[in-house]
Structures are given as C-alpha cells and as structure tokens.
Phi, psi and omega in degrees: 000136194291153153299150165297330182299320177280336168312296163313006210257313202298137180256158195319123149238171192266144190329120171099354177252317202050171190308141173300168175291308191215154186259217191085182151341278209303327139000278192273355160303326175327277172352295159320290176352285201293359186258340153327290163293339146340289173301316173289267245275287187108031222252175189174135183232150170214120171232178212245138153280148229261132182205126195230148168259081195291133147233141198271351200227116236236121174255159193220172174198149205316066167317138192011234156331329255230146204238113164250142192258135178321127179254339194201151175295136194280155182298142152288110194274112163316104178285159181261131160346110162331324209244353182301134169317287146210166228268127129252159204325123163280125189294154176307129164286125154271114198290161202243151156314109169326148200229082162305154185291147139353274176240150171266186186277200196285137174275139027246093154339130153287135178280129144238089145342075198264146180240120176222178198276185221266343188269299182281016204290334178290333172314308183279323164323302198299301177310323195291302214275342150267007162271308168333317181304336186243134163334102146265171196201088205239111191060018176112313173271133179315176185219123142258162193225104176244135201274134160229146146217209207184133189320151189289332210277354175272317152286336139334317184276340173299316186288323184296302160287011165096006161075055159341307202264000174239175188283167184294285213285012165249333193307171192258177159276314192204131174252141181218109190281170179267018190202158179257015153290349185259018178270330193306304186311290172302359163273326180284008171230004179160028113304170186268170197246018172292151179221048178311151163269160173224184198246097196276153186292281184216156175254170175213144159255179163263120177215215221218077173287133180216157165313126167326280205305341171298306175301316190279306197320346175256340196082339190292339179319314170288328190219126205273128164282151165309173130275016171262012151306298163316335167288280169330306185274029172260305218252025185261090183275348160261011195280002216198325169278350204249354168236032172054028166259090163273325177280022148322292190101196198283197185252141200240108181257099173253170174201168182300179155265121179292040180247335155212006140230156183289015164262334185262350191265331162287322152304359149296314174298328149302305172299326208246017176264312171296351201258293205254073185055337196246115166295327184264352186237035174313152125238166211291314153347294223282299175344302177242055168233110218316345180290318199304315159301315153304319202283338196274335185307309167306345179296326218281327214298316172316314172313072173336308145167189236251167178216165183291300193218151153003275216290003146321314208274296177311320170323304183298306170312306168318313201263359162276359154263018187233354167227009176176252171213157181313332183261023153287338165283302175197147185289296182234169154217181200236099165223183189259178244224000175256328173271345166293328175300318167326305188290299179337296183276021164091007203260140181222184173211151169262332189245357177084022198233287193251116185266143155239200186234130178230201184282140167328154156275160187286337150246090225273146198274138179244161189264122184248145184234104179314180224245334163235049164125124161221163186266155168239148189246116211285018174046062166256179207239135203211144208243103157309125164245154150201179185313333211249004169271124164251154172331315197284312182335306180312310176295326179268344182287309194291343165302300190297022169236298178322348182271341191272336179243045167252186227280285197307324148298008181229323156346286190298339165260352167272319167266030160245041138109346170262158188274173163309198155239054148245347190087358183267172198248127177289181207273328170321265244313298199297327171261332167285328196254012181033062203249112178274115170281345201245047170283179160178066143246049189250128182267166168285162167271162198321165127336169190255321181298316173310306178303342225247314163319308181289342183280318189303307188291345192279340111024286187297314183280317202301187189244137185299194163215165147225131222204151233191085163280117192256089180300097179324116195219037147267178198330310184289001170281317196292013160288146193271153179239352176209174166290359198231326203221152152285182153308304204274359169280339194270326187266346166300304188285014161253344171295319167337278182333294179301336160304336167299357171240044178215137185232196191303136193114324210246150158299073212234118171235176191217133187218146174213152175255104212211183207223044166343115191311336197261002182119319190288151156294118177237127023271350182061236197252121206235050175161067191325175173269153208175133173304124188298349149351285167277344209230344171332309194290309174331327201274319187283340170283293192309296157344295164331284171315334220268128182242168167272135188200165176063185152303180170229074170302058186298316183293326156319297164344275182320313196277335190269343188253337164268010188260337160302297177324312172321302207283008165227021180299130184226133194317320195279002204236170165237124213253075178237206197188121160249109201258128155241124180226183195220357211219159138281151183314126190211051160270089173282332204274006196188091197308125190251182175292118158299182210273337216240294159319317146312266208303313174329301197278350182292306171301339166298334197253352175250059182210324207240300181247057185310113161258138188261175201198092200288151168189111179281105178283116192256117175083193184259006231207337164319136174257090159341290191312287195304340196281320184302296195314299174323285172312279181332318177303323194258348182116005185276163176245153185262120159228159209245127122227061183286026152256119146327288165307018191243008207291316168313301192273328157323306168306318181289338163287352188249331184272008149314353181263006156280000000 
C-alpha cells in the first residue's frame, strides 16, 4: 500500500484538474488545450486516491467437469489500517529450498501437461525446463512437465467446455493463465460458483509504454501521469504538434483486445474506473451507466485498433523504427512489464508464436506506471482434474507447482523477466526493461462480476470500424481442400463465422477479385460498406452468390479498393481492408499497376487517411512476401493460413483487431 508521504510527494491542483502533462510553455499550452476540450465535452472526472495492495492468490472455480484444485496454501495478507500514516514493509516470503527425488522414478513418465497464455509462455517454458533437470519421482513414476500455449481469452473458453477439440492426451494438468481474470471469465461460461483457492506464480505489472524520446517529450519519463491524463492526451489530436513533434502525427494509443489478452482487459478497467470516478470501487452499476459508457466509449475513439497480443503491437514498432522511427506506428501502448524488457533487449515476435532476437532498439521503450494505480498480473497456477487425468498426473501437477514457489523456481521467475512473489526483479531485467523495482501502487483487479461485465460491455464501447473484406475469387479457388469443401467454399464459411464480430455500428462490405478475359476486374464490389446492422442479410447474399473466375490481379485489387476505403476515411473508425488471397499478382489480360507503385501510394496514403489492410495468406501457393510487404506499409498485421484448414480460426483471430 502506498505511504501518505509518497502520496503527498504528487503535487496539489485544484479538484478536477490534475498535474500539467509536461511543465513550462509547452505545459501550459497542453494545458490550455486541455481544459478547453474539457469544457466542449463537458466530460468531469473525479478521482479518489488511489492505496493498492497485489494480491497473489487467484480465486478460481470448478469449470464445467472439470474440479481445480488448491495446490498450496496462500501466504496470509495483513490488511493495513484505513487511516495509517504509512503501510508497513511486508515481510519477505522465504522461499524453501526445492526437495528433488533421490532417483528418479520408473518410465513412462507422468506428463504434466500446462497450458499458458502467450505473455507468460516463456516463463513457463523456463520453470518446466528447471523442473525437469532434476529427479522426480512422483507414486513410482517420473515426472515431465510439457509446456503449451494459447490466447488467454481463448483458453479460458477451452478450459471452460472441457477442451472439445483435443484428444485426452493433449489436454492440460495444469493451467496457468497470466492474469487470475481469466478464470472469472471460463467461470462466466460454464462454471460453478465453488471457488477454491489457487496459487500465484509470479507478478508482471501492466503499464503504459512509449518510445523513449516520446516519454521526454511529454514529460511522463519524469513525472509519471493519471490516467485520466492519459485518456485526454491520446485523445488531444495537437499534442504532439504543440510540442513541436508534428511529424509524430496524432497520439497513437495502442492496446490489446480485452477479449484476449490481460493488457486490453486493464485498459478497460482504467478506462472505465476513470469514466467512473473510481479504479478500485469499479462496480457492475457503474458499467451500465450510459454517461460511463458513452465517456470510456470516446476513450476508445483513440485507439489505433485493437491486436491479439502485446508482441503484435511490439512487432510493429520495430519495423516502423527500422524505416524511421516507432512513433509512425504508435505513442504509447498498455503491455505488462516482461514484454517491455523483451522489446528493450531485442526479442520481437510477428505471430506472437515464433520470437527472434535482432539487435536492442535504437529506441527503447520506457515503462510509465500512472500515478493512480496500475493492475498487475498475477500468474496463478491451477491443478485440473476430468477424466483424461489419472491419480499420479495430479499428484504430479502438484509437484510442478509446489516447485514454482521454492528458491529454485522464483530463480527461474525472476529470469524470465517477472517479479517475484516478494515483487523483486533481478537486476539485468530491472535495468535492461527500465523497470521501477520499488513501485507499490498496484490495485486489484475488478470483481469477478465486474470482469465478466466490462468484457460483456465491450462490444458497445470499442471503437467502430469499417472495413472492407476483399476476396481473391479466381480461378484457383476452386481447388478442393477437403471431400465437402474448396478454397472459396471454405472462405466463405469463415468470412460468415467472422462476421459474427461485428455488430449494429460497424461498417461492413464485401469485394472480390479476378481478371475478366477482356481485363476487366470482377466481380469488384458486390456488397457496399455499410452498417452491418442493416445490411447483414444483403452481405450474406452477396457472399453466398460469389463464384470463381479468371485471373489475379492482386495489385490492382489492392491498390483500387483501399484507395476507396482512404475516400471514406474517417477518424472515430478503425479504417481497414481485409485482404484474402491464395495466388500472386497474375494479369495478362490487361497491363495492371505494379508491385512497388502499389506499395508507394499505400504509404502515401497511411501519412494522410491511413487504412489499414489486414492480409491472409490462403494455401500454400499464397505470395507470402508481397502479402507481409503490404500489410507492413499501412500498420497492419500479417496471418498466415497457407494450411488452408486453418482459415476460420485464423480469420477470428484477425478480426479481433475491430
């Protein structure tokens, strides 16, 4: 819990104004600004301070079949006096030395399987590969520990039905998502309301990363902002010109989808703490009270769009620093504090799967922890039981987990980049991820009614889109990929599927693309854009109707359908184009636009109306490279389903980012 003293440190402004952004001139013009815009919105905050507590121990609850079990008692947390002068040092937990077997046991080994989200997956990597090292012996039997993972928001619902889709011997032993929200979430989808405890692992906290030279230039490298500062200057379309960076551009807020990762589910809970006066006394009311929602929805207006994961985001910044600098990409973004060490030290990742290692950036990203409160994700670590567990597996899930909190298992968490559960950091990590070790403003997270509600709300708030799925329809889609289906039978039923995430609000058409003998492009645009509302059925016809014919004019395609998308561009929207394709650029019948002229006016045109133009590569015969080159010009992301059969869950995975 924060001291009155560290409170008192922050300095006094009158109720309702808060601390300038940066001081000086350049301050009080912010300033001006901002009270201006104040006034035009009409928008009024009231916050409360902020005294934060981690808490490490993740209540959890019986999912569908499937029974989690307490693996180790949690430390007992002192509450401190309401009114104390200041919290005192919470003693250190002393970690016990790991107890390995003698010899290990009789093969075949029991697996114990983990399953963890794609942010905490190295972590976890790291422990299985120090547990491993040493003998186990668990009832007569070795012991392995295989690691997998998977979007958090996606496993929660896997855990919540019973893993439907894998065989018993893949399923997991033990799940250990990064945040104990997502168990609230798979409990909001088929659970019981038993609530056992479970055992966190590690903390990460989540904070508000910008490009070094961004962070001074605002000042928060020094002085740290609320959030509801943060709101304002993201949604301050001069701020960056008023501060004599006009070739910034707007303030680029990016964040995760809370829908799948625990970085998009705390920028909500910020946004919608700030909406309603409070971060810690968030309730399911406040949620669904239409000023709260219209003001986090305007929060939202800000948001470049939305990504699966952290390293999506990160991804990007790097290769906009590999032609200029990261903040052609983005100002700030809302990650947790292993992936700013991650980035810091050179590790990016494009699909969030597969990482390399390049050189540190020239620009390194600092971690700012707002001045009232950030959430931290607290790892817990959680023991499965169903049908496809036998006795020892369990008995063995709870070793690797009593193992995650001895000497030798917080080793192992601490050098992949988290703090402990004393909160301390080693020290590269702390110094390479620019990492404040001795914060201690971390709040809890929301209710479990609360979590299940802002995810429920989130639909309504997020910032619409209009978007423009542009379909490859030549000749080569009619290769079959199954006895029942082609490619364009297949892209049908997953453009359908993807359609379901998008609701009354978003802007949605449909265009497909071929080579007509006489040149022309066909069928071109068979379902204008439009709220999809109204227009759903129209879209679905249209879809329906579509055959394969021709050629593949991809560059054309491209270059003709996002420059229509530019000419309705708009600020309040996320502006994209979803291109599936199956081919290389193929026009004989008609000399088209080139591949280097296409990519010119696409960057000519994300300097002015930028649309971005998401782009899937379908079979195996898809031209990856131009398809990447693309997507990379406008700020977009690349997926891969050249296994054709992977397209439905891929596509669901690219419209999270509307």
């Amino acid at each position: 819990m924060r001291s009155t003293q560290r409170r008192a440190a922050r300095p006094a402004f009158p109720a309702g104004q808060g601390a300038p952004l940066v001081s000086g001139a350049a301050g009080s013009a912010i300033e001006e600004r901002r009270l201006r815009r104040r006034r035009r919105r009409r928008r009024v905050m009231v916050w409360t301070s902020v005294a934060g507590i981690v808490i490490l121990v993740a209540a959890i609850g019986t999912v569908s079949t499937m029974i989690v079990s307490a693996i180790a008692a949690p430390e007992e947390v002192a509450t401190a006096p309401e009114e104390a002068e200041a919290a005192p040092e919470p003693e250190l937990i002393e970690f016990p030395q790991d107890e390995p077997a003698a010899t290990s046991g009789t093969e075949p080994c029991a697996t114990v399987r983990v399953l963890s989200s794609h942010e905490n997956a190295e972590m976890v990597e790291n422990l299985a590969t120090a547990y491993n090292s040493a003998p186990r012996n668990v009832g007569g039997s070795c012991v392995t520990v295989t690691p997998a993972k998977e979007k958090s928001g996606v496993s929660a619902t896997m855990v919540a039905t019973g893993f439907p889709t894998l065989a018993d011997e893949q399923k997991p032993t033990v799940w250990l998502p990064d945040s104990s929200t997502w168990v609230d979430v798979a409990q909001s989808q088929g659970a019981t309301a038993l609530r056992p405890e479970g055992t966190s692992v590690a903390t990460s906290d989540i904070v508000l990363a910008m490009p070094q030279p961004l962070a001074e230039a605002v000042g928060w490298d020094q002085q740290a902002p609320t959030w509801t500062e943060v709101f304002e200057a993201a949604g301050d379309a001069d701020l960056w010109s008023g501060l004599g960076h006009p070739e910034w551009g707007s303030f680029k807020l990016g964040k995760t989808s809370p829908l799948m990762a625990t970085s998009g589910e705390a920028a909500m809970y910020a946004s919608f703490g700030t909406a309603a006066g409070s971060l810690e006394a968030l309730s399911v009311q406040d949620i669904a009270d239409p000023a709260v929602v219209t003001a986090v929805h305007e929060n939202e207006l800000a948001t470049s769009h939305y990504m699966a994961t952290p390293e999506h985001f990160l991804w990007h910044a790097r290769q906009a620093e590999a032609s200029g600098t990261a903040a052609d990409f983005l100002s700030a973004v809302i990650v947790d504090e292993k992936s700013v060490w991650d980035y810091n030290r050179g590790i990016t990742s494009r699909d969030g799967v597969t990482r390399t290692q390049e050189a540190p950036p020239a620009e390194q990203l600092v971690p700012i922890y707002p001045a009232d409160g950030y959430y931290a994700a607290d790892n817990p670590a959680m023991r499965l039981t169903g049908a496809w567990i036998d006795p020892i597996e369990s008995e063995a899930a709870a070793d690797f987990i009593r193992f995650t909190r001895t000497a030798q298992g917080q080793e192992a968490v601490r050098a992949s980049g988290y703090r402990d559960l004393n909160r301390q950091l080693d020290a590269g990590v702390e110094s390479v991820g620019k990492l404040a070790a001795d914060q201690a403003g971390v709040i809890p997270f929301p209710a479990a009614d609360v979590v299940t509600a802002v995810q429920g709300a989130f639909p309504e708030v997020r910032k619409r889109a209009n978007v423009l799925f542009l379909l490859d329809v030549s000749g080569s889609m009619d290769e079959p990929i199954s006895p029942s289906d082609t490619k364009l039978t297949q892209a049908k039923k997953a453009i359908e599927a993807a359609l379901g995430h998008f609701t009354t609000g978003d802007d949605v058409g449909l265009a497909g693309f071929a080579q007509a003998p006489d040149g022309a492009m066909v069928p071109g645009l068979i379902s204008p854009v439009a709220d999809i509302g109204g227009a759903r059925d129209g879209f679905l016809g249209a879809l329906g109707g579509i055959v394969s014919m021709g050629d593949t004019p991809l560059y054309q395609a491209v270059d003709a359908f996002t420059a229509q998308q530019a000419a309705a561009w708009s600020a309040d929207r996320i502006n994209a184009v979803v291109l599936l394709s199956d081919g290389e650029n193929d026009a004989p019948n008609a000399p088209t636009i080139g591949a280097e002229q296409m990519l010119e006016n696409l960057r000519n045109l994300h300097h002015s109306t930028p649309v971005l133009v998401f782009t899937l590569a379908y079979g195996a015969d898809a031209d990856v490279a131009t398809l990447q080159s693309i997507s990379s010009a406008t700020g977009a992301h690349y997926y891969d389903a050249t296994d054709p059969t992977k397209l439905q869950a891929v596509l669901g995975d690219l419209v999270t980012s509307f």
